[in-house]
C-alpha atoms as one frame of an Amber mdcrd trajectory, in Angstrom:
protein
  14.185  18.059  43.399  11.487  17.402  41.044   7.874  17.844  42.626   5.239
  15.214  41.938   2.104  16.631  40.099  -0.847  15.156  41.501  -3.962  13.909
  38.683  -7.677  13.757  39.520  -8.878  10.592  40.700  -9.696   8.782  37.403
  -8.067   5.614  36.108  -4.891   6.699  34.037  -2.164   5.346  32.194   1.494
   5.738  32.166   3.260   5.037  29.463   6.996   5.618  27.850   6.719   4.405
  24.170  10.395   4.685  24.039  11.075   1.767  25.835   7.546  -0.080  24.932
   6.532  -0.206  28.440   3.068   0.775  30.003   2.462   1.269  33.533  -1.222
   1.212  34.492  -2.478   2.791  37.748  -5.991   1.840  38.725  -6.418   4.825
  41.531  -5.462   8.378  42.292  -1.637   8.627  42.361   1.087  11.083  41.802
   3.163  11.071  38.910   6.608   9.874  39.999   9.357  12.494  39.568  11.420
  10.320  36.989   8.337  10.311  34.764   7.874  14.259  35.004   9.585  14.689
  31.689   8.521  11.604  29.497   5.525  10.829  30.676   1.936  11.211  28.854
   0.401  11.225  31.700   1.866  14.412  32.552   2.304  15.908  29.217  -0.847
  15.240  27.645   0.194  13.607  24.779  -2.277  11.813  22.831  -4.812  12.738
  24.958  -3.807  10.543  27.724  -3.967  11.686  31.411  -3.916  15.789  31.782
  -4.293  18.128  29.079  -2.148  20.838  27.420  -3.187  23.106  30.341  -0.914
  21.502  32.834   1.970  22.288  30.494   0.592  25.938  30.330   0.966  26.120
  34.091   4.440  24.328  34.076   6.357  25.942  31.146   9.304  24.601  32.787
   7.829  20.825  32.176   7.099  21.887  28.647  10.580  23.210  28.130  12.391
  20.050  29.482   9.959  17.732  27.731  10.989  19.368  24.354  14.162  19.019
  25.193  13.974  15.622  26.028  11.922  14.506  22.744  14.927  16.752  20.890
  17.461  14.639  21.733  15.558  11.358  21.659  14.587  12.175  18.210  18.083
  13.110  17.458  19.680  10.092  18.655  17.241   8.077  16.624  17.632   9.815
  13.680  21.517   9.052  13.981  20.542   5.286  14.883  18.761   4.720  11.663
  21.172   6.606   9.224  23.812   4.642  10.292  21.771   1.759  10.172  21.059
   2.568   6.553  24.739   3.220   5.627  25.666  -0.053   7.230  22.975  -2.071
   5.265  24.049  -0.577   1.962  28.289  -1.535   2.797  27.353  -5.329   4.197
  25.811  -6.165   0.963  28.415  -4.329  -0.959  30.852  -6.456   0.730  29.315
  -9.408   0.449  28.844  -9.013  -3.413  32.859  -8.339  -3.640  33.289 -11.663
  -1.695  30.973 -13.684  -4.032  28.902 -14.539  -1.426  25.775 -13.427  -3.340
  25.449 -12.028  -6.845  25.056  -8.203  -7.615  21.562  -8.508  -8.898  20.502
 -10.295  -5.619  22.333  -7.885  -3.552  20.571  -4.897  -5.049  17.189  -6.382
  -4.542  17.888  -7.225  -0.783  18.818  -4.166  -0.262  15.388  -2.672  -2.043
  13.629  -5.019   0.389  15.256  -4.657   3.557  16.091  -1.165   3.637  12.302
   0.284   3.225  11.106  -2.676   5.848  13.495  -1.705   8.592  12.576   1.800
   8.293   9.178   1.612   8.803  10.079  -1.205  11.534  12.314   1.691  13.243
   9.376   4.067  13.773   8.773   3.260  17.446  12.319   4.190  18.459  11.440
   7.947  17.610   9.833   9.967  20.523   5.841  10.798  20.709   6.373  14.119
  19.994   4.521  15.549  16.789   7.195  16.391  15.262   9.041  12.896  15.650
   8.127  11.789  12.244  10.253  14.840  10.561  13.083  13.608  12.258  12.547
  10.049  10.799  11.851  11.419   7.232  14.990  13.074   7.531  16.545   9.689
   6.871  15.246   8.984   3.237  16.008  12.768   2.559  19.345  12.220   3.419
  19.592   9.240   1.106  17.789  11.087  -1.385  20.411  14.213  -1.539  22.871
  11.515  -2.030  21.333  10.043  -4.617  20.989  13.365  -6.624  24.519  14.219
  -5.766  26.050  11.005  -6.845  23.798  10.731  -9.748  24.785  14.030 -11.296
  28.519  13.731 -10.035  31.259  13.024 -12.771  32.836  10.943  -9.851  29.967
   9.061  -8.190  30.135   6.888  -5.267  30.720   3.383  -6.867  29.511   1.497
  -3.810  26.157   3.357  -3.826  25.799   2.403  -7.496  26.159  -0.928  -7.222
  24.069  -1.549  -4.466  20.954  -0.187  -5.657  20.934   0.296  -9.876  20.474
  -2.545 -12.568  23.044  -1.623 -15.071  25.855   0.391 -12.902  25.089   3.977
 -14.411  25.162   6.794 -12.332  21.889   8.369 -14.087  20.181   5.252 -12.689
  20.142   6.550  -9.221  17.823   9.656 -10.069  15.090   7.156 -11.220  13.684
   4.295  -9.357  15.988   4.626  -6.168  15.142   8.131  -6.170  11.272   7.666
  -6.395  11.668   4.631  -3.546  13.394   7.217  -0.939  10.917   9.510  -2.196
   8.058   7.064  -1.199   9.715   6.599   2.337   9.656  10.058   2.972   5.865
  10.443   1.893   4.981   7.370   4.132   6.387   9.146   7.175   5.669  12.472
   6.973   1.613  12.098   5.579   0.734   8.659   7.272   3.389   7.430  10.140
   2.805   5.087  12.700  -0.799   5.635  13.572  -2.212   5.183   9.947  -2.209
   1.811   8.427  -2.040   3.358   4.744   1.768   4.340   4.535   3.004   1.041
   6.402   1.092  -1.177   3.643   2.512   0.895   0.800   5.790   0.516   1.845
   4.907  -3.095   2.549   3.851  -3.740  -0.962   6.720  -1.457  -2.565   9.630
  -2.930  -0.692   8.755  -6.443   0.392   5.830  -7.474  -2.136   7.520  -5.908
  -5.435  11.212  -7.116  -4.316  10.436 -10.659  -3.682   8.119 -10.489  -6.795
  11.325  -9.743  -9.023  13.604 -12.352  -6.895  10.840 -15.009  -7.634   9.932
 -14.179 -11.108  13.408 -14.719 -12.332  14.010 -17.824 -10.912  10.401 -19.091
 -11.475   9.140 -17.009 -14.240   9.056 -19.021 -17.175   5.428 -18.500 -17.412
   4.755 -14.991 -18.341   1.639 -13.136 -18.085  -0.694 -13.165 -21.491  -0.978
  -8.828 -21.381   2.778  -8.280 -20.229   5.245 -10.398 -21.427   7.830  -8.770
 -19.271   6.078  -9.936 -15.991   5.683 -13.513 -14.674   2.686 -14.989 -13.053
   5.170 -16.410 -10.470   6.252 -13.059  -9.588   2.695 -11.430  -9.482   1.552
 -14.477  -7.241   4.822 -13.842  -4.884   4.152 -10.041  -4.734   0.376 -10.668
  -3.593   0.963 -13.350  -1.191   4.292 -11.783   0.296   3.080  -8.256   0.340
  -0.140  -9.419   2.094   1.662 -11.287   4.963   4.030  -8.319   5.434   1.516
  -6.001   5.732  -0.599  -8.064   8.216   2.849  -8.486  10.284   3.549  -4.863
  10.231   0.088  -4.173  11.206   0.231  -6.560  14.140   3.791  -5.124  15.278
   1.957  -1.318  15.665  -1.289  -2.734  17.316   0.690  -4.389  19.605   2.737
  -1.573  20.428  -0.706   0.447  20.904  -0.365   2.717  17.918  -3.294   1.051
  15.646  -6.466  -0.161  16.764  -7.597  -2.846  13.997 -10.692  -4.487  13.776
  -9.202  -8.152  12.580 -12.489  -9.337  11.443 -12.326  -6.898   8.444  -8.504
  -6.181   8.379  -7.614  -9.283   6.522  -9.984  -8.773   3.875  -8.952  -5.170
   3.333  -5.279  -5.753   3.129  -5.956  -8.699   0.788  -7.908  -6.429  -1.619
  -5.190  -3.765  -1.617  -2.390  -6.361  -2.111  -4.732  -7.568  -5.074  -4.951
  -3.782  -6.304  -1.028  -3.443  -5.924  -0.040  -6.495  -7.663  -2.645  -5.755
 -10.563  -0.673  -2.382 -10.977   2.688  -4.029 -10.852   1.869  -6.356 -13.723
   0.514  -3.733 -15.843   2.652  -2.988 -19.170   3.514   0.578 -18.063   7.037
   0.224 -16.611   8.564   2.451 -19.602   6.183   5.097 -18.897   6.180   5.064
 -14.967   8.521   3.631 -12.678   7.065   0.891 -10.123   8.357   2.780  -7.137
   6.009   5.338  -8.359   2.951   3.326  -9.517   2.928   0.531  -7.015   2.815
   2.915  -3.526   0.473   5.261  -5.488  -1.992   2.613  -6.150  -1.662   1.127
  -2.741  -1.876   4.478  -0.938  -4.996   4.755  -2.675  -6.249   1.645  -2.299
  -5.541   1.306   1.549  -6.690   4.867   2.152 -10.121   3.777   0.593 -10.401
   0.772   2.634  -9.079   1.841   5.881 -10.043   5.663   5.953  -6.810   6.949
   7.317
């Protein structure tokens, strides 16, 4: 039977982020045996409770925790990968049944796959390696794009879901840059930084909705770029802004971010404006939107928030 370990007589907090439950203890307590592996107060995650000295003194706890985190993250990776494949198959099925047109299906995959990916980050563990398990999802999708883009008999479902003209070589352009942006956001920013979240909000939500609204209501073109519409740019700014705020609030409510909301709205508005202006520039033939928009957003967000 596991033996409970005493904590120092200070206020402390036990958390199980995987289940999004917080347990508070306001007096000296013992760690319950069931929390011995997953509780940050026992393992010193994020500086809560005891430090790494406890793990050094109790190597069995450290080993059990590592195994627990590993199994947790492997399960989360499989679940997210399965969801990504299911999303593509769903919209391919809807397109074949003429429920939605192929162009709209492609854009909805563009919008939803990235946003659902960033929304899934909390299901990964509190380990420092969790971000790499999450990044494995876009890595696998990127390898699929490369293999099918170079193959003589590529996956027709994948091509129809993510390309404009149905040509295999298109997979090696915008779609590949898209999954690389997801990978960069997970590895370099993760869930305790607003920068990666806002960059994906603008690339997936803002840019994706801009294309839909621009094609439907884009009769008035931007003077310096006749390929872009005013309706599309306005939509990108508005939806990118609100999706960004939604993601920041989501992660703040889970305890990963601590935002100063008095200034956050202004900062996000500035970042959204920068991303919208970059997307409207006549540079699409030189640099894909899935490169220019996330790069501009990352730079603007990092300068605004500092992390």
